[in-house]
Short mmCIF file of C-alpha atoms in Angstrom, two decimals:
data_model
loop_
_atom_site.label_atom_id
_atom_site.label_comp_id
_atom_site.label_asym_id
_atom_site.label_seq_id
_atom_site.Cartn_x
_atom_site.Cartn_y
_atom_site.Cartn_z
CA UNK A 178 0.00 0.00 0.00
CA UNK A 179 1.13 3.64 -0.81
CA UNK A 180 1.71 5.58 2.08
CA UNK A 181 -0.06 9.06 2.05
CA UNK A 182 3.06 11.93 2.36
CA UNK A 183 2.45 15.68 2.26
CA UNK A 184 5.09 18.78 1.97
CA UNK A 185 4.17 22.23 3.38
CA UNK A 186 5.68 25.37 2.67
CA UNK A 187 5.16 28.07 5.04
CA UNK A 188 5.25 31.70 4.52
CA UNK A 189 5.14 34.70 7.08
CA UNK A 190 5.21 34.90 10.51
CA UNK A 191 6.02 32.99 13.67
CA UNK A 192 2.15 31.75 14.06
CA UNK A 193 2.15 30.52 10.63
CA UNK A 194 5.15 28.54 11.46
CA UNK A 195 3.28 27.43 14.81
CA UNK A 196 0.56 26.55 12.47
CA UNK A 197 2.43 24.40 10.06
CA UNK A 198 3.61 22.45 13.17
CA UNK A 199 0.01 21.72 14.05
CA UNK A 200 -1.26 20.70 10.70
CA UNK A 201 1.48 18.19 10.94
CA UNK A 202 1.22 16.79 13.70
CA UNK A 203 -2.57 16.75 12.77
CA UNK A 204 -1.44 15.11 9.06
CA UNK A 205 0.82 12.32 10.90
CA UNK A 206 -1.63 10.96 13.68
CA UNK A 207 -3.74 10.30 10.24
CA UNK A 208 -1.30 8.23 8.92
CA UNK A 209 0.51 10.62 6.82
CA UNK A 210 4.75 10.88 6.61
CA UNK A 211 6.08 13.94 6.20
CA UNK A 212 8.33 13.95 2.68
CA UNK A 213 11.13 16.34 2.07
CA UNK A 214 10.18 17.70 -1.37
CA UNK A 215 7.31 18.48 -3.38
CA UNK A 216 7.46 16.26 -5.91
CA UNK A 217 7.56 13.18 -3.67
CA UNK A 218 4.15 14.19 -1.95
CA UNK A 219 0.80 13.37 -2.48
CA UNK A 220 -0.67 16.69 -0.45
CA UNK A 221 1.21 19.93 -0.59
CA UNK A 222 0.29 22.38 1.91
CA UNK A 223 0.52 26.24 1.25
CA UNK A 224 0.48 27.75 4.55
CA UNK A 225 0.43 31.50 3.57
CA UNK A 226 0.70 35.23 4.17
CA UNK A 227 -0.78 38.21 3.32
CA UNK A 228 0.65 40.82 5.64
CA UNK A 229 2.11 42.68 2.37
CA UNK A 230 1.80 42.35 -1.23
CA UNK A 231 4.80 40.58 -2.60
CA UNK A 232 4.06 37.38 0.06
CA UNK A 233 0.90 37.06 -1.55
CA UNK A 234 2.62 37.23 -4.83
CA UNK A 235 4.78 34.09 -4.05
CA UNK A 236 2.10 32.46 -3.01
CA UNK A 237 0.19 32.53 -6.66
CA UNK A 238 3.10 32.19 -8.65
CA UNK A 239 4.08 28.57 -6.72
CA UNK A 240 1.09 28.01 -6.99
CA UNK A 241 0.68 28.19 -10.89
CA UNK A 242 3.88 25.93 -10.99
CA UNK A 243 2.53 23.44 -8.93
CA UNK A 244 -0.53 23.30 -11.85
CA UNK A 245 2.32 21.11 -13.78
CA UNK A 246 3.02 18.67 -10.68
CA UNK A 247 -1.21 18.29 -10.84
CA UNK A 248 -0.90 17.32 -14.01
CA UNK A 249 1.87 15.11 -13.84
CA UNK A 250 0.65 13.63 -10.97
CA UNK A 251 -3.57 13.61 -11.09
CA UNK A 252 -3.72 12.21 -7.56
CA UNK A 253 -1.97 14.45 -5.75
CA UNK A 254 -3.94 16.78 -3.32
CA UNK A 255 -3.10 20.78 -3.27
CA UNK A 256 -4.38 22.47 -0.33
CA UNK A 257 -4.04 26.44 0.49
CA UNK A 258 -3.72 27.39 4.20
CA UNK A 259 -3.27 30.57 6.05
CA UNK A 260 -4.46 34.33 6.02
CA UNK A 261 -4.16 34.88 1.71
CA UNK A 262 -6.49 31.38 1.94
CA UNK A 263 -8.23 33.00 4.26
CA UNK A 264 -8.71 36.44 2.35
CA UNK A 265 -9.10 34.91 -1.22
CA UNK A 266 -10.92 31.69 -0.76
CA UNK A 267 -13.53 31.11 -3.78
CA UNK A 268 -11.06 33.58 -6.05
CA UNK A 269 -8.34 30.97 -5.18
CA UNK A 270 -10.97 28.26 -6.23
CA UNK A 271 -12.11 30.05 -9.38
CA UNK A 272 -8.66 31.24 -10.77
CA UNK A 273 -7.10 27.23 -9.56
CA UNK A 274 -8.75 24.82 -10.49
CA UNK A 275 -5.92 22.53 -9.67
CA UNK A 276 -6.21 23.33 -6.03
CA UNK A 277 -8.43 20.99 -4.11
CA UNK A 278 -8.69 22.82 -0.85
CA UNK A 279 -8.66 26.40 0.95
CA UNK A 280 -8.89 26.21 4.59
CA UNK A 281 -8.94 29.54 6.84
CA UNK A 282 -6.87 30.37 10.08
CA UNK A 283 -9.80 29.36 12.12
CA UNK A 284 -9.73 25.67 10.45
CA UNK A 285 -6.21 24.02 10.99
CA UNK A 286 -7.31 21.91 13.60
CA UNK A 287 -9.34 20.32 11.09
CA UNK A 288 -7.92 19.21 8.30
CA UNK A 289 -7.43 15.67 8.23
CA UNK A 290 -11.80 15.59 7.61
CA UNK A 291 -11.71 18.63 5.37
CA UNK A 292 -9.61 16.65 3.33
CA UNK A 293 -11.59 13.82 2.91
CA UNK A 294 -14.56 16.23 2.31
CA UNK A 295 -12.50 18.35 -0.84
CA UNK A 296 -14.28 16.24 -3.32
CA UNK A 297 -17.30 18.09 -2.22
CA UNK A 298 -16.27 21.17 -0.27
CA UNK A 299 -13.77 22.58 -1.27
CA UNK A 300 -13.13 25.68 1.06
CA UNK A 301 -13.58 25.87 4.68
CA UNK A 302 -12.67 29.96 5.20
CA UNK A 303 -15.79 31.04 7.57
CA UNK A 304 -15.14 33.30 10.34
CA UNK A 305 -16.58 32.98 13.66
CA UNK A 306 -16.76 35.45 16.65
CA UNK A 307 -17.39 33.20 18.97
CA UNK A 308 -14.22 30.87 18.06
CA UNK A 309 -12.71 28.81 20.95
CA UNK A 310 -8.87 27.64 20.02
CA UNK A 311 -9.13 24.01 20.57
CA UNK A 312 -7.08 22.09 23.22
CA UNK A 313 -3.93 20.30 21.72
CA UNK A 314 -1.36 17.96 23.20
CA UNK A 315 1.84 18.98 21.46
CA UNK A 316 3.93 15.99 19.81
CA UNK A 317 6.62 15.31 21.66
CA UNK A 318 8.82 12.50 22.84
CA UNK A 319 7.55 10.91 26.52
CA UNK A 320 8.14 13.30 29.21
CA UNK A 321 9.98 13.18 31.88
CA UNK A 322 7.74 12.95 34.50
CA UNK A 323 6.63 9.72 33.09
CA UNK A 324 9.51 7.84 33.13
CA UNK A 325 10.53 5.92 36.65
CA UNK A 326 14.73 6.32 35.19
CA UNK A 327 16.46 8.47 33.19
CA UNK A 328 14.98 10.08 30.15
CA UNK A 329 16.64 9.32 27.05
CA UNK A 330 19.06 11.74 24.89
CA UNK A 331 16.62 13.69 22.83
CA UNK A 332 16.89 12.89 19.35
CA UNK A 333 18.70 14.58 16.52
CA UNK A 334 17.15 17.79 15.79
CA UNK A 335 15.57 18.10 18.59
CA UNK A 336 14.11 21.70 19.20
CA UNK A 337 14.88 23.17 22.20
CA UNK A 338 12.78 26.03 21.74
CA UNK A 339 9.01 25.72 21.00
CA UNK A 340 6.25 28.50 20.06
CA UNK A 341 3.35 27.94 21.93
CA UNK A 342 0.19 29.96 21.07
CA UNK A 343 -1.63 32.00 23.52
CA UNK A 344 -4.35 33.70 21.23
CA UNK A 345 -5.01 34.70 18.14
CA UNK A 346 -6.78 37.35 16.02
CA UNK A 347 -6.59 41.45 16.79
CA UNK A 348 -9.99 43.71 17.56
CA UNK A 349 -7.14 46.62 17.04
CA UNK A 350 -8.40 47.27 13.01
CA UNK A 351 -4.70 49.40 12.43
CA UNK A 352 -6.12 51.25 8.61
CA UNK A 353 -2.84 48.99 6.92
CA UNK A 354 -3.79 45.57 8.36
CA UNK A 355 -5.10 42.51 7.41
CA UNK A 356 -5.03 40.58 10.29
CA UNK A 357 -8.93 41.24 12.01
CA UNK A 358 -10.30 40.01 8.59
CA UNK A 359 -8.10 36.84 8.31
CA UNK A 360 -7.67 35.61 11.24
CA UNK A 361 -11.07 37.25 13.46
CA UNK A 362 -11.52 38.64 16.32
CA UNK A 363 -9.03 38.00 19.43
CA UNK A 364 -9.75 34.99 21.49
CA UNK A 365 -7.32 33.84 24.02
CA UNK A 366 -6.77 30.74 25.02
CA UNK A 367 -7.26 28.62 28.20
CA UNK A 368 -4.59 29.44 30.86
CA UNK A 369 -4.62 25.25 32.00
CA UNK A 370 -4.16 24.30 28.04
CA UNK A 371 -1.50 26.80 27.62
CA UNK A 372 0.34 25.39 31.16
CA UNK A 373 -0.26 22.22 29.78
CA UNK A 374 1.28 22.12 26.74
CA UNK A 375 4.75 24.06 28.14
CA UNK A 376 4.73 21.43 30.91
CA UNK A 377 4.84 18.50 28.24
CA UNK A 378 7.18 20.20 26.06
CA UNK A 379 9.63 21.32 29.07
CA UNK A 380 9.28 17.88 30.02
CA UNK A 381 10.22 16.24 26.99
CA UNK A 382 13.77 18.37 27.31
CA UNK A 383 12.93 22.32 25.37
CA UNK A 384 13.70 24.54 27.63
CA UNK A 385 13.23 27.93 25.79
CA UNK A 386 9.12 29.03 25.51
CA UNK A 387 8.53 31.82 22.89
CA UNK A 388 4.59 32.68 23.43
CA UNK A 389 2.74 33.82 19.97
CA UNK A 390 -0.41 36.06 19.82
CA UNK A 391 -1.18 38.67 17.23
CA UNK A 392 -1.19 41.33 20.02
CA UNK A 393 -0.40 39.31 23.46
CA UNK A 394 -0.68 42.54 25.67
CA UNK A 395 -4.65 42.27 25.40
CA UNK A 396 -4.72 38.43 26.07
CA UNK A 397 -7.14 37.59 28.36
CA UNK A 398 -9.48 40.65 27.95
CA UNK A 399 -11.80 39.68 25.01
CA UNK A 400 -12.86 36.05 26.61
CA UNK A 401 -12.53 34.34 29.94
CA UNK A 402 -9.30 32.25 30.33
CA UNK A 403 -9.18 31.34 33.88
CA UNK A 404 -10.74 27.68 35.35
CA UNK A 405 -12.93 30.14 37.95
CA UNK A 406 -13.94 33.02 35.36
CA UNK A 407 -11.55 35.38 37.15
CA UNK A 408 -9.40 38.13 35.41
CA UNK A 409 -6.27 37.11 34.18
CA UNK A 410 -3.71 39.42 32.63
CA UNK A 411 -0.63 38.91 30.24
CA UNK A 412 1.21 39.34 33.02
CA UNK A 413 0.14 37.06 35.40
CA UNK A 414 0.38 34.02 32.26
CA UNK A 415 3.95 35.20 32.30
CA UNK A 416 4.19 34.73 36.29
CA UNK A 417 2.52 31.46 36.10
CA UNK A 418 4.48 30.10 33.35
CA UNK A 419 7.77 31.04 35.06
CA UNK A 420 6.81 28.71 37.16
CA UNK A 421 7.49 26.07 35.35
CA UNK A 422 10.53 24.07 36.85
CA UNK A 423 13.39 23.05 33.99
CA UNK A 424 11.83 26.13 32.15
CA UNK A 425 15.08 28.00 31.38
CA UNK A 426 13.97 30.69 29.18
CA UNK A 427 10.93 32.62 28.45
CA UNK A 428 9.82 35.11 25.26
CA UNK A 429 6.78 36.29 23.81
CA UNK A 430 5.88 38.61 20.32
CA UNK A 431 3.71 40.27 19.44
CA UNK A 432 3.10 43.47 21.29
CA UNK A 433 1.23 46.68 20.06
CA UNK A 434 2.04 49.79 22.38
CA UNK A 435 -1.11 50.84 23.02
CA UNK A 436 -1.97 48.17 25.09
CA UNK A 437 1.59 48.18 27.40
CA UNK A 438 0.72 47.78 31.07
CA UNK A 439 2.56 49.03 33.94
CA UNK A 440 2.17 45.34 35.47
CA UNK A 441 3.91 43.91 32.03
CA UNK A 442 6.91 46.20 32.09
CA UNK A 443 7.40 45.43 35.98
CA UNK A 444 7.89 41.43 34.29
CA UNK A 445 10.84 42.34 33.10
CA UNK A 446 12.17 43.33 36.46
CA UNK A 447 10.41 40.52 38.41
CA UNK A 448 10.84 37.32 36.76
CA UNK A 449 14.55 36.31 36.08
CA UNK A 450 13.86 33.66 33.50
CA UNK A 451 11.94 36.54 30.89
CA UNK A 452 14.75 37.32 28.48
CA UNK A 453 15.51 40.85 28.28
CA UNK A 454 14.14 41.50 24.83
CA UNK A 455 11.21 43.29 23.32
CA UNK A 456 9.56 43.48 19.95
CA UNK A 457 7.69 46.67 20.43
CA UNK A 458 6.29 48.18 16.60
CA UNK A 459 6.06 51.51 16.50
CA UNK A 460 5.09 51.57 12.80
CA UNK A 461 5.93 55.15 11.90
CA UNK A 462 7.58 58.07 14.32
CA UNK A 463 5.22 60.77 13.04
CA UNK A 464 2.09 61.27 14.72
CA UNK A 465 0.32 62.50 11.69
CA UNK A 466 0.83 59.68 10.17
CA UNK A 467 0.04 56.88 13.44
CA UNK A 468 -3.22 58.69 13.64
CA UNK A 469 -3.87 57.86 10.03
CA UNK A 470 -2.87 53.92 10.83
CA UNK A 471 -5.40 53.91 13.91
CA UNK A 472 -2.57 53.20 16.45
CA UNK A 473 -4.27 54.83 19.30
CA UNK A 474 -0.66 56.54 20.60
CA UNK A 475 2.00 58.81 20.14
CA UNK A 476 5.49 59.53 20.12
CA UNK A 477 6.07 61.40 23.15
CA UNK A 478 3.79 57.90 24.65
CA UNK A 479 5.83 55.32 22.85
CA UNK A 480 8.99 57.30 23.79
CA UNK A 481 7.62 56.97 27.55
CA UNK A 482 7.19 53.08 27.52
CA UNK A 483 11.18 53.00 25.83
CA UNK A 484 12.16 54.97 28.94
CA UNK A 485 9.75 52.72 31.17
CA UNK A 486 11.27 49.61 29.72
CA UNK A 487 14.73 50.39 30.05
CA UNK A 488 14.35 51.34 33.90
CA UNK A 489 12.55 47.76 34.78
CA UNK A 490 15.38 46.39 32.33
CA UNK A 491 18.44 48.48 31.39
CA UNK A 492 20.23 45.83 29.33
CA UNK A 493 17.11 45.36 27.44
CA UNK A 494 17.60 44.65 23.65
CA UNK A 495 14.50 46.83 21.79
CA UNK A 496 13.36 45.62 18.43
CA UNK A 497 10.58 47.20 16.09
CA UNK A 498 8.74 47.65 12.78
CA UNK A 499 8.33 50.45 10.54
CA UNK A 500 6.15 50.94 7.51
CA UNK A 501 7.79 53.44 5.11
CA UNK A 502 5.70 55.80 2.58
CA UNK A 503 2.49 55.22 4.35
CA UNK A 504 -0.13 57.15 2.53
CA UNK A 505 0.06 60.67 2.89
CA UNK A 506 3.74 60.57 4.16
CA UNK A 507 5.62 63.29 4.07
CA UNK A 508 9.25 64.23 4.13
CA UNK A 509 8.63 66.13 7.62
CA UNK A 510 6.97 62.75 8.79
CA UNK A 511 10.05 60.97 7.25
CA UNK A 512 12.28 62.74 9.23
CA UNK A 513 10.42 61.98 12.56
CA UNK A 514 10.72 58.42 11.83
CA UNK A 515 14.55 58.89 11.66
CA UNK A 516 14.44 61.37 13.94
CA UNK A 517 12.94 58.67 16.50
CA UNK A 518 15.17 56.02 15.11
CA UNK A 519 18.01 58.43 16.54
CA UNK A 520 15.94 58.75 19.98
CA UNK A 521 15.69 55.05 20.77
CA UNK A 522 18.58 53.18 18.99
CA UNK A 523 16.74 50.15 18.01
CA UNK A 524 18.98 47.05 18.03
CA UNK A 525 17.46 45.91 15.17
CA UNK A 526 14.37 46.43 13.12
CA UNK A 527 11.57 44.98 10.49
CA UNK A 528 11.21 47.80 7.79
CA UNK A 529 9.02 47.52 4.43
CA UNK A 530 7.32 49.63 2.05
CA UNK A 531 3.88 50.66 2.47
CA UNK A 532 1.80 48.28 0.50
CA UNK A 533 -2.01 48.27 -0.06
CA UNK A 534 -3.48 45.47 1.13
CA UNK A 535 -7.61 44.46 -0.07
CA UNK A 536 -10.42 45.20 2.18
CA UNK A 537 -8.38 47.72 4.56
CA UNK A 538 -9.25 51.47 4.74
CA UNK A 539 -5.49 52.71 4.06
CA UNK A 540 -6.55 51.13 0.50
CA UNK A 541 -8.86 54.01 0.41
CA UNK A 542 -6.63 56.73 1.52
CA UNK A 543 -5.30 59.79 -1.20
CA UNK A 544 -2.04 60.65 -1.38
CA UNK A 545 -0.32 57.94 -2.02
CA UNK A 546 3.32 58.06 -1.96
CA UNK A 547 5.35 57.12 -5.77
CA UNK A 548 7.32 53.98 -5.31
CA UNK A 549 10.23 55.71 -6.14
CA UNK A 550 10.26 57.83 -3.19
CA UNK A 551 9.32 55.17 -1.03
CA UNK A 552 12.23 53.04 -2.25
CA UNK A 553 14.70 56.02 -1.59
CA UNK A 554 13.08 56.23 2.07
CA UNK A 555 13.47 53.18 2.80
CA UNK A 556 17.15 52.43 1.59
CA UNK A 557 17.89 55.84 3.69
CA UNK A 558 16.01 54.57 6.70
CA UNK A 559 17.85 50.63 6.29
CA UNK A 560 21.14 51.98 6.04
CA UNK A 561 21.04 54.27 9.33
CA UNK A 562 19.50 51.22 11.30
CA UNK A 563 22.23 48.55 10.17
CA UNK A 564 24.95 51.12 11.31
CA UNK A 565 23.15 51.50 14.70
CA UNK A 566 23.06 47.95 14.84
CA UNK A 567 26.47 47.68 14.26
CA UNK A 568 27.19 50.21 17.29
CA UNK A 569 24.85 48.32 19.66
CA UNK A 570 26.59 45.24 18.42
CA UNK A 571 29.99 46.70 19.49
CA UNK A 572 28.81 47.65 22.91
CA UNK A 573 29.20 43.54 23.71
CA UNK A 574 32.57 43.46 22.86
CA UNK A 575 34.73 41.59 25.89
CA UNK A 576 31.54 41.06 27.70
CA UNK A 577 30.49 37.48 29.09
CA UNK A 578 27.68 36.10 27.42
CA UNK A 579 25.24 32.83 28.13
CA UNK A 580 24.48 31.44 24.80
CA UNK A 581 22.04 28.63 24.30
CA UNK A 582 23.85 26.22 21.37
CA UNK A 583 21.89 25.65 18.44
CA UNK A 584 23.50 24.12 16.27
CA UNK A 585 27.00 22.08 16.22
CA UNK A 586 29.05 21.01 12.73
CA UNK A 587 32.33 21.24 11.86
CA UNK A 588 32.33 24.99 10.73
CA UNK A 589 31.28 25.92 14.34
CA UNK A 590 29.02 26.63 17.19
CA UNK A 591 25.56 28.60 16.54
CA UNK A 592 23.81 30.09 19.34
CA UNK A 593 21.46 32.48 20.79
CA UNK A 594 21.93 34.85 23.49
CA UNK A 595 18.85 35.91 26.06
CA UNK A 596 18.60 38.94 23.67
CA UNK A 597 18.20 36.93 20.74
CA UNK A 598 20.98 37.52 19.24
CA UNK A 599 23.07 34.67 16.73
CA UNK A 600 26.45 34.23 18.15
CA UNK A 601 29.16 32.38 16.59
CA UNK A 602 32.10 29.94 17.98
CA UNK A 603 35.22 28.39 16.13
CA UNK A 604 35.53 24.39 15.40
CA UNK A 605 37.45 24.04 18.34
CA UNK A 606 34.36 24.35 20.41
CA UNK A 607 32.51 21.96 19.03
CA UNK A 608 32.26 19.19 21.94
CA UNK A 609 29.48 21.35 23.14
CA UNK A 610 25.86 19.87 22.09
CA UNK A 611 22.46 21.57 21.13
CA UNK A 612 20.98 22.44 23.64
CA UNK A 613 23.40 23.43 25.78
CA UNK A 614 23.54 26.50 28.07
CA UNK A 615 27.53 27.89 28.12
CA UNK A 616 28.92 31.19 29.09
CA UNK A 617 31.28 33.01 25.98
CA UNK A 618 33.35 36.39 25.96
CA UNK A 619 32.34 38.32 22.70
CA UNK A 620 35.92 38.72 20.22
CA UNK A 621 34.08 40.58 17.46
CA UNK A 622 30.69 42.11 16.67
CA UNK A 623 29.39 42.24 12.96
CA UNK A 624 25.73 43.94 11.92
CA UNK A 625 24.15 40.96 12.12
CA UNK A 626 25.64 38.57 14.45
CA UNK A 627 28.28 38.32 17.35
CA UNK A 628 31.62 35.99 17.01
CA UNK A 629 32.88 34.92 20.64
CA UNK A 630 34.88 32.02 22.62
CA UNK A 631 34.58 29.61 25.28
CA UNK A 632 34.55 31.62 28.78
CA UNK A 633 38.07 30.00 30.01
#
């Protein structure tokens, strides 16, 4: 008999990577294996993206090419996941006839029986308000707590560091974004599911938690998430998750400002094990131009959470994202962007053109800004960031470092600092193993990465 094997190729963000993870986990309790190319699969999974224009563009273009696999192989299935399945459902269907299903955010959970329902339906995109994120036992290897002797090694590959998803969906509606309309409304998910699922995956040997929500400052707030109905903030998930004995590290994205709580900045100074790191977009540092995105704050406030941040944590590493030649942008607002990139000294940052996106209101908006001068802004705006990077970089030089290894081979040691950033050892320090949490002195500090050695 031929066993059923499927390929998916993920685009865009960390919960689309979360979500391939569950729609294979889902695929291999039905009896599928996982194959390491497309042309050896009989389902290929598109789990896609349509944050900005050109991800969306990838997505159509593979999958015209994949029209030729179809016909070379009749029996394979083609499936489109994710927030462009989501967004373009029945226009996927009509303009691909070669695809055999489109399945929205809401309906990963599902797709081993929407599968063997394509031949009749084939897209599952509805929406629902009232959507409850299902419970799910992560697949892992037997935990610790059930074994009576040692646990095992854990296999090659093993990933010490897991996303685990908290909620999902945004009732923010910034005028650029896609995300209320593809992925709904925010629900947040059980506090005991979420403790569950880190316990079995600390348990099974990862030690590093990254915790994914579209906006995780405002979990808790849209449904209840405690056993007894009570409140329950961001905050105290990160308290209770702390908790968590073998739990070595802690991390969550993604944060919108206007919903930054005293009580979650105080985290930073209270738990030990929350890694001194912050995604915090910003989007734009003109305020002309965040009241045109709906963002709901302003400079002088997003300057006062920086300053909030860095006195709870002063060796905190600050990360953001910027949209350049919003519409209506002009060169004064430009200039307060990189007037504010000056102010904070990002340590890195996620920086795009403005790009229409369907069904938002900044689709609507005049005065849009020529390509051309949003190109020129943004190679202006890239360049000044990668040479602050470089001088935040340079400010680790000679200083003592715990890295977690990532990866060991015979060009070197890869690994991550609590900061996130990719650090760098020689060959000789390869008897260290993934997983592995070792102390390094930084030799040399590059725009992107740090190089360092064994602490002797």
């Amino acid at each position: 008999m031929q066993h059923k094997t499927f390929y998916i190729k993920t685009f865009g963000c960390q919960m689309n990577i979360r979500d391939t993870e569950i729609m294979a986990q889902t695929l291999s309790e039905n009896g599928y294996i996982e194959s390491c190319s497309i042309e050896d699969a009989s389902l290929v999974i598109l789990n896609t993206c349509s944050i900005r224009a050109k991800a969306e563009q990838k997505v159509f273009s593979l999958l015209g090419s994949l029209r030729r696999n179809k016909q070379a192989n009749p029996l394979m299935q083609i499936c489109v996941a994710g927030c462009v399945a989501q967004q373009e459902g029945q226009r996927i269907i009509e303009r691909m006839p070669h695809v055999d299903l489109v399945i929205g955010t809401q309906h990963i959970y599902n797709l081993a029986q929407l599968l063997e329902n394509s031949a009749v339906n084939r897209t599952a995109v509805n929406l629902a308000d009232d959507y409850e994120i299902p419970r799910f036992v992560p697949d892992v290897s037997t935990s610790r707590s059930q074994l009576k002797t040692a646990p095992p090694a854990p296999p090659p590959h093993f990933q010490y560091s897991r996303f685990v998803t908290i909620m999902q969906g945004c009732n923010n509606f910034c005028t650029y974004c896609v995300v209320p309309y593809t992925r709904g409304r925010e629900v947040s998910r059980r506090v005991v599911d979420i403790i569950d699922e880190i316990r079995l995956l600390v348990d099974s040997g990862v030690s590093e938690i990254t915790l994914l929500g579209q906006n995780v400052n405002s979990y808790g707030r849209a449904n209840p998430v405690s056993e007894d109905g009570t409140p329950f903030s961001f905050a105290m998930l990160l308290h209770r998750v702390a908790e968590i004995d073998g739990l070595k590290r802690l991390r969550f994205t993604t944060s919108n400002p206007r919903d930054l709580s005293a009580e979650l900045i105080n985290c930073f100074a209270e738990i030990d094990i929350l890694c001194p790191q912050f995604h915090l977009p910003v989007q734009s540092g003109s305020d002309a131009v965040l009241k045109r995105m709906n963002r709901k704050y302003t400079i002088d406030q997003y300057l006062d959470m920086v300053q909030r941040l860095r006195g709870a944590c002063p060796d905190i590493a600050l990360t953001t994202d910027m949209i350049i030649g919003f519409p209506g942008e002009t060169h004064r607002d430009f200039q307060d962007t990189l007037d504010l990139l000056e102010t904070v000294r990002y340590n890195g940052s996620f920086s795009f053109k403005y790009s229409d996106r369907p069904g938002t209101r900044a689709q609507q908006l005049a005065d849009k800004v020529p390509e051309e001068v949003k190109s020129e802004r943004l190679q202006i705006f890239q360049k000044r960031q990668d040479e602050i990077s470089l001088e935040r970089n340079r400010e680790y030089l000679g200083n003592v470092v715990k890295i977690r290894v990532e990866k060991v081979s015979a060009e070197g040691v890869t690994g991550r600092t609590a900061t996130n950033h990719i650090v760098h050892l020689p060959p000789e320090h390869n008897t260290v193993r993934p997983g592995d949490y070792i102390d390094v002195t930084v030799s040399f500090a590059g725009q992107h990465a740090l190089k360092a050695v064994l602490l002797s």
